[in-house]
Short mmCIF file of C-alpha atoms and ligand atoms in Angstrom, two decimals:
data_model
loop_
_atom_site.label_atom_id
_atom_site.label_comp_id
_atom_site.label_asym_id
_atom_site.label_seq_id
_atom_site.Cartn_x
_atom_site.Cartn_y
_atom_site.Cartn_z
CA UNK A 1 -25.95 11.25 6.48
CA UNK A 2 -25.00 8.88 3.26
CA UNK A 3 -28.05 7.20 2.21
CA UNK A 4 -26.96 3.44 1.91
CA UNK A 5 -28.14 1.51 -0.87
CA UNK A 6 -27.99 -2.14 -2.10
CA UNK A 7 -25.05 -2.72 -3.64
CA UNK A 8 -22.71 -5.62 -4.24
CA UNK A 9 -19.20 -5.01 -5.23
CA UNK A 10 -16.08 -7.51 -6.11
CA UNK A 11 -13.15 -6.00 -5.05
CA UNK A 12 -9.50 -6.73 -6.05
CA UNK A 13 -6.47 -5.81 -4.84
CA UNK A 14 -2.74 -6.91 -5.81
CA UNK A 15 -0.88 -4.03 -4.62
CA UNK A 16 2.19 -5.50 -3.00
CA UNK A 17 2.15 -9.34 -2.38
CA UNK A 18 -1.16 -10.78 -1.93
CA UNK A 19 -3.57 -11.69 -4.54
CA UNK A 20 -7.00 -10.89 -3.49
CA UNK A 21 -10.04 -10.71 -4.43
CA UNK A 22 -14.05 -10.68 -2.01
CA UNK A 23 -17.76 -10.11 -2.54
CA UNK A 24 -18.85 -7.40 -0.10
CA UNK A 25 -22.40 -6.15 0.07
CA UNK A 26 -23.66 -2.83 1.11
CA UNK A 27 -19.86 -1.94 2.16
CA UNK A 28 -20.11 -4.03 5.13
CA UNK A 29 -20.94 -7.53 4.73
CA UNK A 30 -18.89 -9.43 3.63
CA UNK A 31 -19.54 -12.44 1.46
CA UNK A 32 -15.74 -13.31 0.49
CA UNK A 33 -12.59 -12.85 0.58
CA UNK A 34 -10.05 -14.81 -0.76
CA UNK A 35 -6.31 -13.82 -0.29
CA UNK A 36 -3.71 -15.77 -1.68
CA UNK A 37 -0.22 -14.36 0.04
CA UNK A 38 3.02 -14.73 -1.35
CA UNK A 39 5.10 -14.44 1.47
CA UNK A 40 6.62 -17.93 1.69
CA UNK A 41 7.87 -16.92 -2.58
CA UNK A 42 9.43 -13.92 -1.07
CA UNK A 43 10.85 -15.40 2.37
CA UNK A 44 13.82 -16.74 1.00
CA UNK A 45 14.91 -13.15 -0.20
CA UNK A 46 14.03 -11.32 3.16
CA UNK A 47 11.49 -8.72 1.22
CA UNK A 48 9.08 -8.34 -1.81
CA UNK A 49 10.83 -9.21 -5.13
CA UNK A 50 8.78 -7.18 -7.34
CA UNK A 51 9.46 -9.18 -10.61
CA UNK A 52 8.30 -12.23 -8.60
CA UNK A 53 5.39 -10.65 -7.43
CA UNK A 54 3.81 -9.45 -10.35
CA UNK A 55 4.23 -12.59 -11.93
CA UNK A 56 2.73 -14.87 -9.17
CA UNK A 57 -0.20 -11.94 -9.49
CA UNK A 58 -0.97 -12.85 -12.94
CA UNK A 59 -0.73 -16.58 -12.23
CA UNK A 60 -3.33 -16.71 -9.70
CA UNK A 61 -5.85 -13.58 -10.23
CA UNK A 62 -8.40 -15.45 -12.49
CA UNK A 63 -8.71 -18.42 -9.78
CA UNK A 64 -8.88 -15.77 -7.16
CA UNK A 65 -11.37 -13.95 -8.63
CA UNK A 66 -13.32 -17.39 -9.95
CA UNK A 67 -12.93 -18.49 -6.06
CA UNK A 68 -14.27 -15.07 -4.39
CA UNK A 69 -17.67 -14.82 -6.41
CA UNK A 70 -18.57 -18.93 -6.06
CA UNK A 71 -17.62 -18.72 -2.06
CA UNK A 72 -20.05 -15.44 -2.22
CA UNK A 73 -22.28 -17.88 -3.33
CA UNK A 74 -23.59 -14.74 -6.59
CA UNK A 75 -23.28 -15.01 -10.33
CA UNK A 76 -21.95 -12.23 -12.01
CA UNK A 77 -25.00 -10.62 -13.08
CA UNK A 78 -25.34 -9.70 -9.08
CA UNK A 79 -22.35 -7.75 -9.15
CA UNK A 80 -22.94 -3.76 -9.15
CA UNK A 81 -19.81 -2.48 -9.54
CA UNK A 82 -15.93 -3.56 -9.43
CA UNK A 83 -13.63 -1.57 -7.37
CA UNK A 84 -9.86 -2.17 -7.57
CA UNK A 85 -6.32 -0.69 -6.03
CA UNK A 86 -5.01 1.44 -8.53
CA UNK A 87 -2.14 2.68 -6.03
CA UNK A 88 0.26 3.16 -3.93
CA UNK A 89 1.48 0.42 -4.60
CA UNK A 90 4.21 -1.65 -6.67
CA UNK A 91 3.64 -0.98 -10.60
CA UNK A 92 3.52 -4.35 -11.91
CA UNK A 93 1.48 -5.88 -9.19
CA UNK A 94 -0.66 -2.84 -9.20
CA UNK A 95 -1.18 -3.61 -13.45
CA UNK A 96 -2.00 -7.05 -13.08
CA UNK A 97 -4.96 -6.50 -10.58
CA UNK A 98 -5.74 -3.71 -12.25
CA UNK A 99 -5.89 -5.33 -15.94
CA UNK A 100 -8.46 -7.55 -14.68
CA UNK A 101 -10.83 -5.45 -13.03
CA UNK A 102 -10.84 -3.37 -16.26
CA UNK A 103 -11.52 -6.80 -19.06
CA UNK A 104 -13.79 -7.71 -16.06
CA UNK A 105 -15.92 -4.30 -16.07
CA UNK A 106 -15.69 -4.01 -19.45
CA UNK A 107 -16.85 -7.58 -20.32
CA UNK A 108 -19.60 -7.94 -17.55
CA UNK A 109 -20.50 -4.30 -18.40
CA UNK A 110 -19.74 -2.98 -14.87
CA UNK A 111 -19.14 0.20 -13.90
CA UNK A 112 -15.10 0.40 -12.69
CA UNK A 113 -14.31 2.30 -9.49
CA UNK A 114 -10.73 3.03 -8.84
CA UNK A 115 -8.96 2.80 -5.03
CA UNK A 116 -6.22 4.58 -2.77
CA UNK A 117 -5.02 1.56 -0.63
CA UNK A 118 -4.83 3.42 2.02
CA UNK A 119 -8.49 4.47 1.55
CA UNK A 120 -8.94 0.38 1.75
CA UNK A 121 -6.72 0.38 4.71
CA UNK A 122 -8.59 2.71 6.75
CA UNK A 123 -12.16 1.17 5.78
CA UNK A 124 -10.82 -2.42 7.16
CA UNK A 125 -12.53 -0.35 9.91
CA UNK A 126 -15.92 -0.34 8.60
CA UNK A 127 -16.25 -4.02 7.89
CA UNK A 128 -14.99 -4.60 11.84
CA UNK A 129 -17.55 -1.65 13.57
CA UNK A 130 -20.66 -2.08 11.59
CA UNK A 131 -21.56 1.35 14.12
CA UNK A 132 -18.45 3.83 13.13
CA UNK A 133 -18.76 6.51 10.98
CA UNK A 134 -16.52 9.96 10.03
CA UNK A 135 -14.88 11.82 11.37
CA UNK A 136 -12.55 9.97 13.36
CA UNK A 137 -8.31 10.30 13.10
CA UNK A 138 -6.82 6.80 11.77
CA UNK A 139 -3.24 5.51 11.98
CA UNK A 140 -2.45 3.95 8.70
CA UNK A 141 0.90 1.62 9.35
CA UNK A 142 1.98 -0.62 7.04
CA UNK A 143 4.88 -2.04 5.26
CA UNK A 144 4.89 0.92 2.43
CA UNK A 145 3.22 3.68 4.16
CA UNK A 146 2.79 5.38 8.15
CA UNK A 147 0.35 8.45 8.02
CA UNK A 148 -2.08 10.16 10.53
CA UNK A 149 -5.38 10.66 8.32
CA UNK A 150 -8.20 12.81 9.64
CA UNK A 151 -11.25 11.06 8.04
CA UNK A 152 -13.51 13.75 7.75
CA UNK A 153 -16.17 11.51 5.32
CA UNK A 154 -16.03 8.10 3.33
CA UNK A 155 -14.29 9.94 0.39
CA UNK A 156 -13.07 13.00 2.10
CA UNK A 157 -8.99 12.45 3.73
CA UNK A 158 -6.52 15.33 5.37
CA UNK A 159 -3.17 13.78 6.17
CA UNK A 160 -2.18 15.13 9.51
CA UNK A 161 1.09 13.42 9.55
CA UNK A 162 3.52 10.87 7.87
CA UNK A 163 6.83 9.47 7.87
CA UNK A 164 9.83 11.35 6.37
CA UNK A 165 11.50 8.31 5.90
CA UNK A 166 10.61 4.82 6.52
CA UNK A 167 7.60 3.37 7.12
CA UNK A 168 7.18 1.87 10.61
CA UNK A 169 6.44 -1.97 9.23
CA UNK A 170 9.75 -1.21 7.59
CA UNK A 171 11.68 -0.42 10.43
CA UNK A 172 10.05 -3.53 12.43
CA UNK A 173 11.43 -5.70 9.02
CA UNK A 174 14.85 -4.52 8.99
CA UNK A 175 15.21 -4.63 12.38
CA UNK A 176 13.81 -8.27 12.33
CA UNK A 177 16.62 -9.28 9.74
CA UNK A 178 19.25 -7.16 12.45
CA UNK A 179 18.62 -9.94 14.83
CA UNK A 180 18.29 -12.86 12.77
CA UNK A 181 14.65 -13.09 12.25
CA UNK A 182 12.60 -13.87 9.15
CA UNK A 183 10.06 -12.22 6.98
CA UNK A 184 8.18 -10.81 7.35
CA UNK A 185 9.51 -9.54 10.97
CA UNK A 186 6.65 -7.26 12.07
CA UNK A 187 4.65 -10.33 13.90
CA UNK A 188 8.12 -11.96 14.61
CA UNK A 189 9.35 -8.59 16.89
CA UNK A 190 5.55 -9.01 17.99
CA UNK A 191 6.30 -12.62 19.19
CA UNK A 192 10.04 -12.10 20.88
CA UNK A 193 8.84 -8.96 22.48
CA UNK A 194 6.25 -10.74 24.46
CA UNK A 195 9.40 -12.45 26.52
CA UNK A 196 11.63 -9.11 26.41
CA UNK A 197 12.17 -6.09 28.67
CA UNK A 198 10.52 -3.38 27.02
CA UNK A 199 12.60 -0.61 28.73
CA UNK A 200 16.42 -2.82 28.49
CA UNK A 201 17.77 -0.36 26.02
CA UNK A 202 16.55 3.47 25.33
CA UNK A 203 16.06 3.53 21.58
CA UNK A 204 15.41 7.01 20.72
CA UNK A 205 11.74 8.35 20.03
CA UNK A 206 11.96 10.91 17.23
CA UNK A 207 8.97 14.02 17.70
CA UNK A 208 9.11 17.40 15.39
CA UNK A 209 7.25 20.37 16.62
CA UNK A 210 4.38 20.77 18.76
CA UNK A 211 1.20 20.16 15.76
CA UNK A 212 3.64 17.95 13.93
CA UNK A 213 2.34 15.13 13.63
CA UNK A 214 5.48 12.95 11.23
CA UNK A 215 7.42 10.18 11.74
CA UNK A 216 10.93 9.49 11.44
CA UNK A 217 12.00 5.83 11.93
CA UNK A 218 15.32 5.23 10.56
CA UNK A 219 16.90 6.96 13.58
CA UNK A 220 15.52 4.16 15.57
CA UNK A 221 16.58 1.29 13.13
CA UNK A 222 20.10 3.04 12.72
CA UNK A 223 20.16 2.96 16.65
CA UNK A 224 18.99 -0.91 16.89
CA UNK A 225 22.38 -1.56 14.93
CA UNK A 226 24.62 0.54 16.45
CA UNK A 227 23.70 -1.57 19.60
CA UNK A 228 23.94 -4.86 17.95
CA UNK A 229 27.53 -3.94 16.26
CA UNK A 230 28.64 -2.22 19.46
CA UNK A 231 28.10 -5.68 21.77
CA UNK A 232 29.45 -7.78 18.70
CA UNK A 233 32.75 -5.78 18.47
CA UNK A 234 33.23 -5.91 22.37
CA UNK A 235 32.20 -9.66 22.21
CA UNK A 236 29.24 -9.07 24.91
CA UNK A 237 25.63 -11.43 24.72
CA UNK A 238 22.59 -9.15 24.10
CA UNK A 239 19.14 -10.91 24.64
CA UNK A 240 17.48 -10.71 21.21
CA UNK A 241 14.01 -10.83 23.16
CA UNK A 242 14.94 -6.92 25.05
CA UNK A 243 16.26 -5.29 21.77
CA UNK A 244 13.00 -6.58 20.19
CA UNK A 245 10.78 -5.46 22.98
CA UNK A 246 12.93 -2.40 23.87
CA UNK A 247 12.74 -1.37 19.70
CA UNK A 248 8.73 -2.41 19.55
CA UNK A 249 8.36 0.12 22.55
CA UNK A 250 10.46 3.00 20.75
CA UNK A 251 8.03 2.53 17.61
CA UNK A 252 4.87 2.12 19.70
CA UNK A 253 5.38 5.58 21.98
CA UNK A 254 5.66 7.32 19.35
CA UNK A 255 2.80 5.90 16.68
CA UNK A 256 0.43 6.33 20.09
CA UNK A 257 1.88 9.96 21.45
CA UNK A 258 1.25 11.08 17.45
CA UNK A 259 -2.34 9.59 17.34
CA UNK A 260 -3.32 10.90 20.54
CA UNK A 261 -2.34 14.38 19.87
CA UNK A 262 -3.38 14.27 16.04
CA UNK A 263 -7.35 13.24 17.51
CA UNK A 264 -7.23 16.21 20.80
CA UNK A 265 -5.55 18.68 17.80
CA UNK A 266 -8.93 17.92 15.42
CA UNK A 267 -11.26 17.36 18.64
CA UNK A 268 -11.90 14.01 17.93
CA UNK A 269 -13.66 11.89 19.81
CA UNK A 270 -12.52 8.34 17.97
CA UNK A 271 -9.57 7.15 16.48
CA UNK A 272 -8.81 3.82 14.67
CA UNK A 273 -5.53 1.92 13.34
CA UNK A 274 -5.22 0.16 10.14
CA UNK A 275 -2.57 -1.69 8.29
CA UNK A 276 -0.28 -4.79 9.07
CA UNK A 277 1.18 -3.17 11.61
CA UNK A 278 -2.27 -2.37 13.07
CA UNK A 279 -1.94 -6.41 14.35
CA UNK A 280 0.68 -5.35 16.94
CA UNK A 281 -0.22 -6.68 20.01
CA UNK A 282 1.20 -3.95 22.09
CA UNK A 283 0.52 -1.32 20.18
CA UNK A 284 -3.06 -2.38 20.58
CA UNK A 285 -3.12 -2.77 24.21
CA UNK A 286 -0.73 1.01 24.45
CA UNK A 287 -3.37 2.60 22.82
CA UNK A 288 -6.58 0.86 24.79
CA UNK A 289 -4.59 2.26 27.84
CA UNK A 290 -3.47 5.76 26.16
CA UNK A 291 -6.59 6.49 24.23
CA UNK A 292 -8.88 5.23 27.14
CA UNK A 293 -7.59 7.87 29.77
CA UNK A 294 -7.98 10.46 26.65
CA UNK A 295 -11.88 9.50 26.82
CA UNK A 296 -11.39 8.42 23.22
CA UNK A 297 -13.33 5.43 21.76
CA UNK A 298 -10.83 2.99 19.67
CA UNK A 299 -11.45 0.89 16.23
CA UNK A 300 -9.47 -1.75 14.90
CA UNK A 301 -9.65 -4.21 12.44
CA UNK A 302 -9.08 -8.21 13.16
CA UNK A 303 -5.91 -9.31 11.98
CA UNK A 304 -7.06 -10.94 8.88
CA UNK A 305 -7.93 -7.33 7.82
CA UNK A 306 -5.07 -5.40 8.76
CA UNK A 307 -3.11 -6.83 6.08
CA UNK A 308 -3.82 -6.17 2.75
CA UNK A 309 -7.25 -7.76 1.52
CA UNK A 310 -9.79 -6.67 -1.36
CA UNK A 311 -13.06 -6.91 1.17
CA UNK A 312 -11.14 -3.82 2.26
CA UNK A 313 -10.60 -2.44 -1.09
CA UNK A 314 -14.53 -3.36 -1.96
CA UNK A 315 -15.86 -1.30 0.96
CA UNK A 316 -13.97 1.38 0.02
CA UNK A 317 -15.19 1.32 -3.65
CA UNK A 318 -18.81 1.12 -2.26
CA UNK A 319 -18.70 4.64 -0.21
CA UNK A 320 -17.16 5.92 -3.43
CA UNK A 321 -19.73 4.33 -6.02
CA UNK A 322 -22.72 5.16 -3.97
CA UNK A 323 -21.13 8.96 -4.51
CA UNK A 324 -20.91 8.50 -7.72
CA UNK A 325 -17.42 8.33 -7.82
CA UNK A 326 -16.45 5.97 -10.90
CA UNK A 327 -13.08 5.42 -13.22
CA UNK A 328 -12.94 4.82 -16.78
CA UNK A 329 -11.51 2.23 -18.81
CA UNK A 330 -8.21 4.46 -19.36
CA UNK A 331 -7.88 4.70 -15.56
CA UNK A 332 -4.13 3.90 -15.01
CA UNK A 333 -1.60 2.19 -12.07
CA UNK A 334 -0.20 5.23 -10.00
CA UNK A 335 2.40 3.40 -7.66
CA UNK A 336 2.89 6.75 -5.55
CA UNK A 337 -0.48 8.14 -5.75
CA UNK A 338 -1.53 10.78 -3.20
CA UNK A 339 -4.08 10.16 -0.57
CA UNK A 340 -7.19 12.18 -1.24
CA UNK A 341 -6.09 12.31 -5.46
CA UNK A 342 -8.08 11.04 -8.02
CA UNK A 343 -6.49 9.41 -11.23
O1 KG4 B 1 -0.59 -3.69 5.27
P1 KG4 B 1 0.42 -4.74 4.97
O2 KG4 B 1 -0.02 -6.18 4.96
O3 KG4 B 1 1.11 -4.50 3.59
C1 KG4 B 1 1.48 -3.24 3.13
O4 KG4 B 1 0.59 -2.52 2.54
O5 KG4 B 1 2.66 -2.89 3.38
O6 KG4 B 1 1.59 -4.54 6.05
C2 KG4 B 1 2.70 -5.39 6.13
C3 KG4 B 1 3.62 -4.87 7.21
C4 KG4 B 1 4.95 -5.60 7.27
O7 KG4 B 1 6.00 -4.65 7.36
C5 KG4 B 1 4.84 -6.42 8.56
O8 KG4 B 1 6.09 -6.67 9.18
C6 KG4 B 1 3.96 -5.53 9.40
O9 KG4 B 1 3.01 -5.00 8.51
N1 KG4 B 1 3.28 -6.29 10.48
C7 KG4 B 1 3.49 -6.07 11.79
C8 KG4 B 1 2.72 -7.04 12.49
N2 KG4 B 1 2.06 -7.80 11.57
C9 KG4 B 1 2.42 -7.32 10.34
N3 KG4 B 1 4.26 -5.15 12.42
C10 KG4 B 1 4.26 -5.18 13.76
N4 KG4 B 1 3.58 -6.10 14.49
C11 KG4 B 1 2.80 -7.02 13.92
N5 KG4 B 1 2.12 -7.91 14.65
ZN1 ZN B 2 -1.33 -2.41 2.65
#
């Protein structure tokens, strides 16, 4: 078993649109974590504007950074290592985060330990279950990303699945602009499904071969308008509140169906969600039922750290500096690196 040590790490992360930074020590306490979300900057133009992002990213980092260590109550002198997302991610938001955990490091003379955001994602987990440890199978599902990972150790991934086209916090945002909600529409579906008939339309579920463990979404977005064009050219009322809970359902069966036969395929006894869409209410309570009857135990993070956050990104750095796993000063942004890579 990993031998734990005491360790405090800052982590950052400024992947996509929040600007965060937290104090975590020993990879499961947490002492901060400050995230500063743009989503009310990128509202207005119903997704992430990159240029805008990056920007707000280098407005705020220093304050967010100042703001994590005092609310962690350290100076800098406590801090044993820095760990930052260095991808997937967008490339200037990635830099800017990225940028500063390097003049950081390099002027506090800490060591520098590089991140897979999805490797944050899925240790969300560990902060939440103080108990859980690999192996277990995780559903990663976010705005950018949907992938089944077996987690075989802290710094050891196999991805068992993923989506050939868009990710399923996607599909829940275009669909949310379909009907005339905002963004971001994942927790807005979430919200109008709870008054909705989950079985009013049959949007299609989308499996590949038995041990295939992808996703395909668009099929299911491209069917949610067909349905909304199709009553507005024959001049007929739909309920918004049944096309959300009927699409939510679609999206659901098949993120649970996958993760349930992804954990009996590796003979897992545990499986855990991560990511913004990880906050879905009924994907939660699907699984509890699903997963329950499977005799599988179930992790997931509070809401707060399904979305992204650095106390994520610091745990995840801690596993990998206790390993000894560490990044130079030349490391660089990857915005589609591979789960399981190293830069
Ligand atoms: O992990 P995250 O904060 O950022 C990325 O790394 O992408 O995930 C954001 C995504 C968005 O697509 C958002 O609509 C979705 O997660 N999301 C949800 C819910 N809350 C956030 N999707 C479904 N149900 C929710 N309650
Ligand atoms: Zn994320």
């Amino acid at each position: 078993m990993l031998k734990l040590v005491d360790k405090i790490i800052l982590g950052i992360e400024t992947s996509c649109d929040e600007t965060s930074a937290s104090v975590v020590k020993n990879g499961r306490e947490v002492l901060s974590n400050v995230i500063s979300s743009q989503v009310d900057l990128h509202q207005k133009y119903g997704g992430v504007v990159p240029e805008i992002a990056s920007r707000k990213h280098v407005e705020l980092i220093i304050p967010v950074v100042n703001q994590a260590i005092e609310e962690a109550g350290i100076t800098p002198d406590a801090i044993d290592a820095v760990g930052v997302t260095y991808g997937p991610g967008l490339v200037g938001a990635l830099l800017v985060g990225l940028s500063a955990a390097k003049a950081i490091a390099f002027a506090w003379g800490k060591p520098l330990v590089g991140v897979h955001h999805i490797e944050g994602h899925i240790a969300a987990n560990y902060i939440q279950h103080k108990e859980l440890q690999p192996p277990f199978v995780c559903l990663v599902a976010s705005g950018g990303h949907s992938h089944i990972v077996h987690v075989e150790d802290y710094d050891r991934f196999k991805i068992l699945g993923k989506t050939r086209d868009d990710a399923a916090g996607e599909a829940f945002d275009k669909v949310a602009r379909a009907v005339g909600l905002g963004y971001p529409g994942g927790p807005l579906i979430d919200k109008m499904a709870k008054n909705g008939n989950p079985k009013a339309v049959d949007f299609p579920r989308v499996y590949f071969e038995k041990g295939c463990f992808d996703f395909s979404f668009s099929g299911i977005k491209t069917a949610v308008l067909n349905y909304l064009n199709s009553a507005e050219q024959k001049g007929e009322k739909y309920s918004v509140e049944d096309v959300c809970a009927s699409f939510q359902a679609a999206v659901v069966d098949v993120l649970v169906t996958n993760l349930i036969s992804a954990a009996k395929h590796t003979n897992s006894k545990k499986v855990a969600l991560a990511g913004g869409v990880a906050a879905n209410s009924m994907l939660r309570k699907e699984l509890e039922e699903q997963a329950g009857r499977a005799g599988l135990e179930i992790y997931y993070p509070s809401p707060i750290l399904c979305t992204d956050n650095a106390a994520m990104i610091a745990c995840a750095a801690y596993y990998e500096f206790v390993r000894g796993n560490v990044s130079d000063l030349n490391l660089n942004a990857i915005p589609g690196l591979k789960l399981g890579e190293r830069g």
